[in-house]
Short mmCIF file of C-alpha atoms in Angstrom, two decimals:
data_model
loop_
_atom_site.label_atom_id
_atom_site.label_comp_id
_atom_site.label_asym_id
_atom_site.label_seq_id
_atom_site.Cartn_x
_atom_site.Cartn_y
_atom_site.Cartn_z
CA UNK A 1179 65.20 135.57 64.64
CA UNK A 1180 67.77 138.15 64.45
CA UNK A 1181 67.04 139.07 68.17
CA UNK A 1182 67.74 135.70 69.27
CA UNK A 1183 71.02 135.28 67.33
CA UNK A 1184 72.26 138.63 69.08
CA UNK A 1185 71.22 137.08 72.38
CA UNK A 1186 73.27 134.09 71.83
CA UNK A 1187 76.28 135.97 70.66
CA UNK A 1188 76.24 138.20 73.66
CA UNK A 1189 75.83 135.21 75.96
CA UNK A 1190 78.96 133.58 74.31
CA UNK A 1191 81.01 136.81 74.68
CA UNK A 1192 79.95 137.35 78.28
CA UNK A 1193 81.06 133.64 79.00
CA UNK A 1194 84.39 134.20 77.23
CA UNK A 1195 85.16 137.40 79.13
CA UNK A 1196 84.19 135.74 82.65
CA UNK A 1197 86.47 132.75 81.48
CA UNK A 1198 89.39 134.87 80.73
CA UNK A 1199 89.02 136.93 83.88
CA UNK A 1200 88.92 133.80 86.21
CA UNK A 1201 91.89 132.31 84.19
CA UNK A 1202 93.93 135.44 84.65
CA UNK A 1203 93.10 135.58 88.40
CA UNK A 1204 94.04 131.97 88.96
CA UNK A 1205 97.38 132.45 87.04
CA UNK A 1206 98.42 134.80 89.78
CA UNK A 1207 97.88 132.20 92.61
CA UNK A 1208 101.09 130.73 93.90
CA UNK A 1209 100.97 126.90 93.99
CA UNK A 1210 102.76 126.99 97.46
CA UNK A 1211 105.16 124.42 99.00
CA UNK A 1212 105.21 120.90 99.63
CA UNK A 1213 103.60 120.17 102.90
CA UNK A 1214 103.47 116.38 102.92
CA UNK A 1215 105.88 116.23 105.87
CA UNK A 1216 103.76 113.63 107.91
CA UNK A 1217 103.51 111.26 105.04
CA UNK A 1218 107.20 111.64 104.25
CA UNK A 1219 108.04 110.79 107.87
CA UNK A 1220 106.03 107.70 107.85
CA UNK A 1221 107.63 106.43 104.62
CA UNK A 1222 111.07 107.19 105.89
CA UNK A 1223 110.88 105.93 109.33
CA UNK A 1224 108.09 103.31 109.34
CA UNK A 1225 110.40 100.13 109.21
CA UNK A 1226 112.84 101.73 111.85
CA UNK A 1227 110.15 102.56 114.15
CA UNK A 1228 107.70 99.64 113.83
CA UNK A 1229 109.55 96.87 111.84
CA UNK A 1230 106.82 96.63 109.25
CA UNK A 1231 107.64 96.75 105.49
CA UNK A 1232 103.99 97.57 104.90
CA UNK A 1233 103.65 101.41 105.45
CA UNK A 1234 99.84 101.38 105.51
CA UNK A 1235 99.58 98.40 107.97
CA UNK A 1236 101.86 100.50 110.24
CA UNK A 1237 99.94 103.63 110.12
CA UNK A 1238 96.68 101.80 110.69
CA UNK A 1239 97.80 99.70 113.67
CA UNK A 1240 100.56 101.61 115.10
CA UNK A 1241 100.54 105.30 114.55
CA UNK A 1242 96.69 105.57 114.52
CA UNK A 1243 95.96 102.51 116.39
CA UNK A 1244 93.47 104.10 118.75
CA UNK A 1245 91.32 105.18 115.75
CA UNK A 1246 91.24 101.60 114.50
CA UNK A 1247 90.18 100.49 117.74
CA UNK A 1248 87.28 102.85 117.43
CA UNK A 1249 86.30 101.43 114.02
CA UNK A 1250 86.30 97.87 115.64
CA UNK A 1251 84.02 99.46 118.39
CA UNK A 1252 81.78 100.99 115.71
CA UNK A 1253 81.39 97.45 114.18
CA UNK A 1254 80.78 95.96 117.56
CA UNK A 1255 77.84 98.47 118.11
CA UNK A 1256 76.38 97.81 114.75
CA UNK A 1257 76.52 93.94 115.24
CA UNK A 1258 74.81 94.52 118.59
CA UNK A 1259 72.17 96.86 117.16
CA UNK A 1260 71.16 94.15 114.60
CA UNK A 1261 71.04 91.48 117.20
CA UNK A 1262 68.82 93.87 119.36
CA UNK A 1263 66.52 94.92 116.41
CA UNK A 1264 66.02 91.26 115.26
CA UNK A 1265 65.89 89.74 118.63
CA UNK A 1266 63.04 87.28 119.51
CA UNK A 1267 62.56 84.64 122.06
CA UNK A 1268 63.13 81.74 119.54
CA UNK A 1269 64.31 82.39 115.98
CA UNK A 1270 64.95 79.74 113.27
CA UNK A 1271 65.92 79.30 109.93
CA UNK A 1272 62.90 79.43 107.46
CA UNK A 1273 64.73 78.42 104.16
CA UNK A 1274 62.96 75.37 102.71
CA UNK A 1275 64.88 74.70 99.53
CA UNK A 1276 68.37 73.51 99.89
CA UNK A 1277 71.09 74.54 97.33
CA UNK A 1278 71.80 72.46 94.18
CA UNK A 1279 74.27 69.71 94.23
CA UNK A 1280 76.82 71.99 92.58
CA UNK A 1281 76.42 74.52 95.44
CA UNK A 1282 76.55 72.30 98.24
CA UNK A 1283 79.46 70.33 97.11
CA UNK A 1284 81.15 73.53 96.17
CA UNK A 1285 80.62 74.98 99.45
CA UNK A 1286 82.04 71.91 101.31
CA UNK A 1287 85.31 72.16 99.14
CA UNK A 1288 85.61 75.83 99.23
CA UNK A 1289 85.12 76.40 102.83
CA UNK A 1290 88.62 75.46 104.17
CA UNK A 1291 90.18 77.43 101.44
CA UNK A 1292 88.16 80.60 101.89
CA UNK A 1293 88.95 80.62 105.71
CA UNK A 1294 92.50 79.88 105.09
CA UNK A 1295 92.56 82.68 102.61
CA UNK A 1296 90.99 85.08 105.20
CA UNK A 1297 93.47 84.14 107.87
CA UNK A 1298 96.34 84.72 105.41
CA UNK A 1299 95.19 88.21 104.72
CA UNK A 1300 95.14 89.38 108.38
CA UNK A 1301 98.33 87.26 109.49
CA UNK A 1302 100.34 88.63 106.66
CA UNK A 1303 99.02 92.12 106.96
CA UNK A 1304 102.53 93.65 108.06
CA UNK A 1305 103.96 92.20 104.92
CA UNK A 1306 101.45 92.33 102.10
CA UNK A 1307 98.31 94.20 101.40
CA UNK A 1308 95.51 93.32 103.65
CA UNK A 1309 94.71 93.30 107.29
CA UNK A 1310 92.22 92.38 109.92
CA UNK A 1311 89.07 93.98 108.33
CA UNK A 1312 89.36 92.34 104.84
CA UNK A 1313 90.64 89.00 106.38
CA UNK A 1314 87.72 88.80 108.90
CA UNK A 1315 85.17 89.59 106.25
CA UNK A 1316 86.64 87.07 104.03
CA UNK A 1317 85.90 84.50 106.86
CA UNK A 1318 82.51 85.69 107.28
CA UNK A 1319 81.90 84.91 103.57
CA UNK A 1320 82.84 81.45 104.23
CA UNK A 1321 80.01 81.08 106.76
CA UNK A 1322 77.74 83.03 104.45
CA UNK A 1323 78.25 80.49 101.82
CA UNK A 1324 77.25 77.64 104.04
CA UNK A 1325 74.10 79.52 105.09
CA UNK A 1326 73.26 79.91 101.14
CA UNK A 1327 74.11 76.11 100.37
CA UNK A 1328 72.49 74.42 103.41
CA UNK A 1329 68.95 75.05 105.05
CA UNK A 1330 69.74 73.55 108.47
CA UNK A 1331 73.19 75.04 109.00
CA UNK A 1332 73.73 77.26 111.98
CA UNK A 1333 76.71 78.62 113.76
CA UNK A 1334 77.63 77.53 117.15
CA UNK A 1335 77.16 80.61 119.30
CA UNK A 1336 78.89 78.84 122.23
CA UNK A 1337 82.15 79.14 120.28
CA UNK A 1338 81.75 82.40 118.28
CA UNK A 1339 80.51 84.77 121.15
CA UNK A 1340 83.16 84.11 123.60
CA UNK A 1341 85.75 84.18 120.66
CA UNK A 1342 84.47 87.63 119.78
CA UNK A 1343 84.75 88.95 123.43
CA UNK A 1344 88.35 87.43 123.69
CA UNK A 1345 89.33 89.11 120.70
CA UNK A 1346 88.14 92.61 121.88
CA UNK A 1347 89.55 92.18 125.31
CA UNK A 1348 92.85 91.00 123.75
CA UNK A 1349 93.10 94.29 121.61
CA UNK A 1350 92.46 96.45 124.63
CA UNK A 1351 94.87 94.44 126.78
CA UNK A 1352 97.79 94.94 124.38
CA UNK A 1353 96.99 98.71 124.24
CA UNK A 1354 96.97 98.84 128.13
CA UNK A 1355 100.17 96.97 128.26
CA UNK A 1356 101.63 99.68 126.19
CA UNK A 1357 100.10 102.29 128.44
CA UNK A 1358 101.83 100.69 131.49
CA UNK A 1359 105.27 100.22 129.70
CA UNK A 1360 105.58 103.07 127.49
CA UNK A 1361 103.32 105.80 128.73
CA UNK A 1362 100.79 105.79 126.11
CA UNK A 1363 98.07 103.55 124.84
CA UNK A 1364 99.02 101.19 122.03
CA UNK A 1365 102.63 101.76 122.64
CA UNK A 1366 104.39 98.90 120.81
CA UNK A 1367 106.19 97.36 123.78
CA UNK A 1368 107.20 94.21 121.97
CA UNK A 1369 109.27 96.38 119.10
CA UNK A 1370 110.22 99.29 121.04
CA UNK A 1371 111.00 97.77 124.55
CA UNK A 1372 111.86 94.19 123.84
CA UNK A 1373 113.19 94.63 120.20
CA UNK A 1374 111.65 91.26 119.20
CA UNK A 1375 111.77 90.58 115.34
CA UNK A 1376 114.42 93.25 114.61
CA UNK A 1377 116.51 90.42 113.19
CA UNK A 1378 113.45 89.13 111.08
CA UNK A 1379 112.38 92.33 109.27
CA UNK A 1380 110.33 91.29 106.21
CA UNK A 1381 109.39 87.91 107.56
CA UNK A 1382 106.36 86.63 109.45
CA UNK A 1383 107.46 87.01 112.79
CA UNK A 1384 108.38 90.54 112.75
CA UNK A 1385 106.76 94.15 113.16
CA UNK A 1386 106.29 94.05 116.83
CA UNK A 1387 102.72 93.77 117.91
CA UNK A 1388 101.15 94.55 114.66
CA UNK A 1389 100.56 90.83 113.61
CA UNK A 1390 98.97 90.23 117.11
CA UNK A 1391 96.60 92.95 116.81
CA UNK A 1392 95.69 92.16 113.21
CA UNK A 1393 94.92 88.55 114.40
CA UNK A 1394 92.55 89.77 117.10
CA UNK A 1395 90.89 92.37 114.64
CA UNK A 1396 90.63 89.54 112.01
CA UNK A 1397 88.88 87.06 114.51
CA UNK A 1398 86.60 89.79 116.07
CA UNK A 1399 85.48 91.18 112.55
CA UNK A 1400 85.01 87.51 111.38
CA UNK A 1401 82.94 86.64 114.37
CA UNK A 1402 80.96 89.89 114.42
CA UNK A 1403 79.91 89.63 110.79
CA UNK A 1404 79.17 86.11 111.04
CA UNK A 1405 76.80 86.90 113.79
CA UNK A 1406 75.07 89.73 111.80
CA UNK A 1407 74.63 87.13 108.96
CA UNK A 1408 73.18 84.58 111.40
CA UNK A 1409 70.70 87.14 112.76
CA UNK A 1410 69.47 88.21 109.30
CA UNK A 1411 68.97 84.88 107.87
CA UNK A 1412 66.65 83.72 110.68
CA UNK A 1413 62.95 84.53 111.22
CA UNK A 1414 60.94 84.38 114.65
CA UNK A 1415 59.01 81.25 115.03
CA UNK A 1416 55.20 81.39 115.12
CA UNK A 1417 54.00 82.14 118.68
CA UNK A 1418 57.63 83.03 119.73
CA UNK A 1419 57.19 86.76 119.78
#
């Protein structure tokens, strides 16, 4: 019993010695200097260089716009992968029980408001928190609501697929115009070269090409996520392998 007590005391003393030694060593380490030069530059020059009052939006779409294009490409690859994995010659919805009266009625009433809210998120991305990705995801939830409420609902692929392609091509086209005009991809030619919107800073029609890109991203994300939902709620028909 005494031996166990001695071991515990020695362990506590040993831990305290190590703790004091580490604290003394860390006390001698200098904290250094503030190196947030890039962040400060963005905050101080974002409105002057981009016309946006939302610094986060300016960074995402303008300063690191090429990276954002990569993120959209990743989502496109994911959507294509889901379609390839779940592809069959014939697919149809197999849900047999339609939603309750509350669900179906609520879906009809909420659909336009959810889509309007999603559009608001990416159209106002340069003014308020939001952007193309959350706005597009919100629009996709509207179609998910229809799939949950109704057993016979299906999206019109003749509209969604061309719209998805046009949104992606539009994004790249805006970037290529910047390359031709300003010398690098996604150069904001609307703001830097034309100066459009400089008298409307803080209003809807401002911030150069940022609203245009966010609208394109919102449409692309919304159509791609809706396509993923459509592929995942359908099952192959019997004999349609």
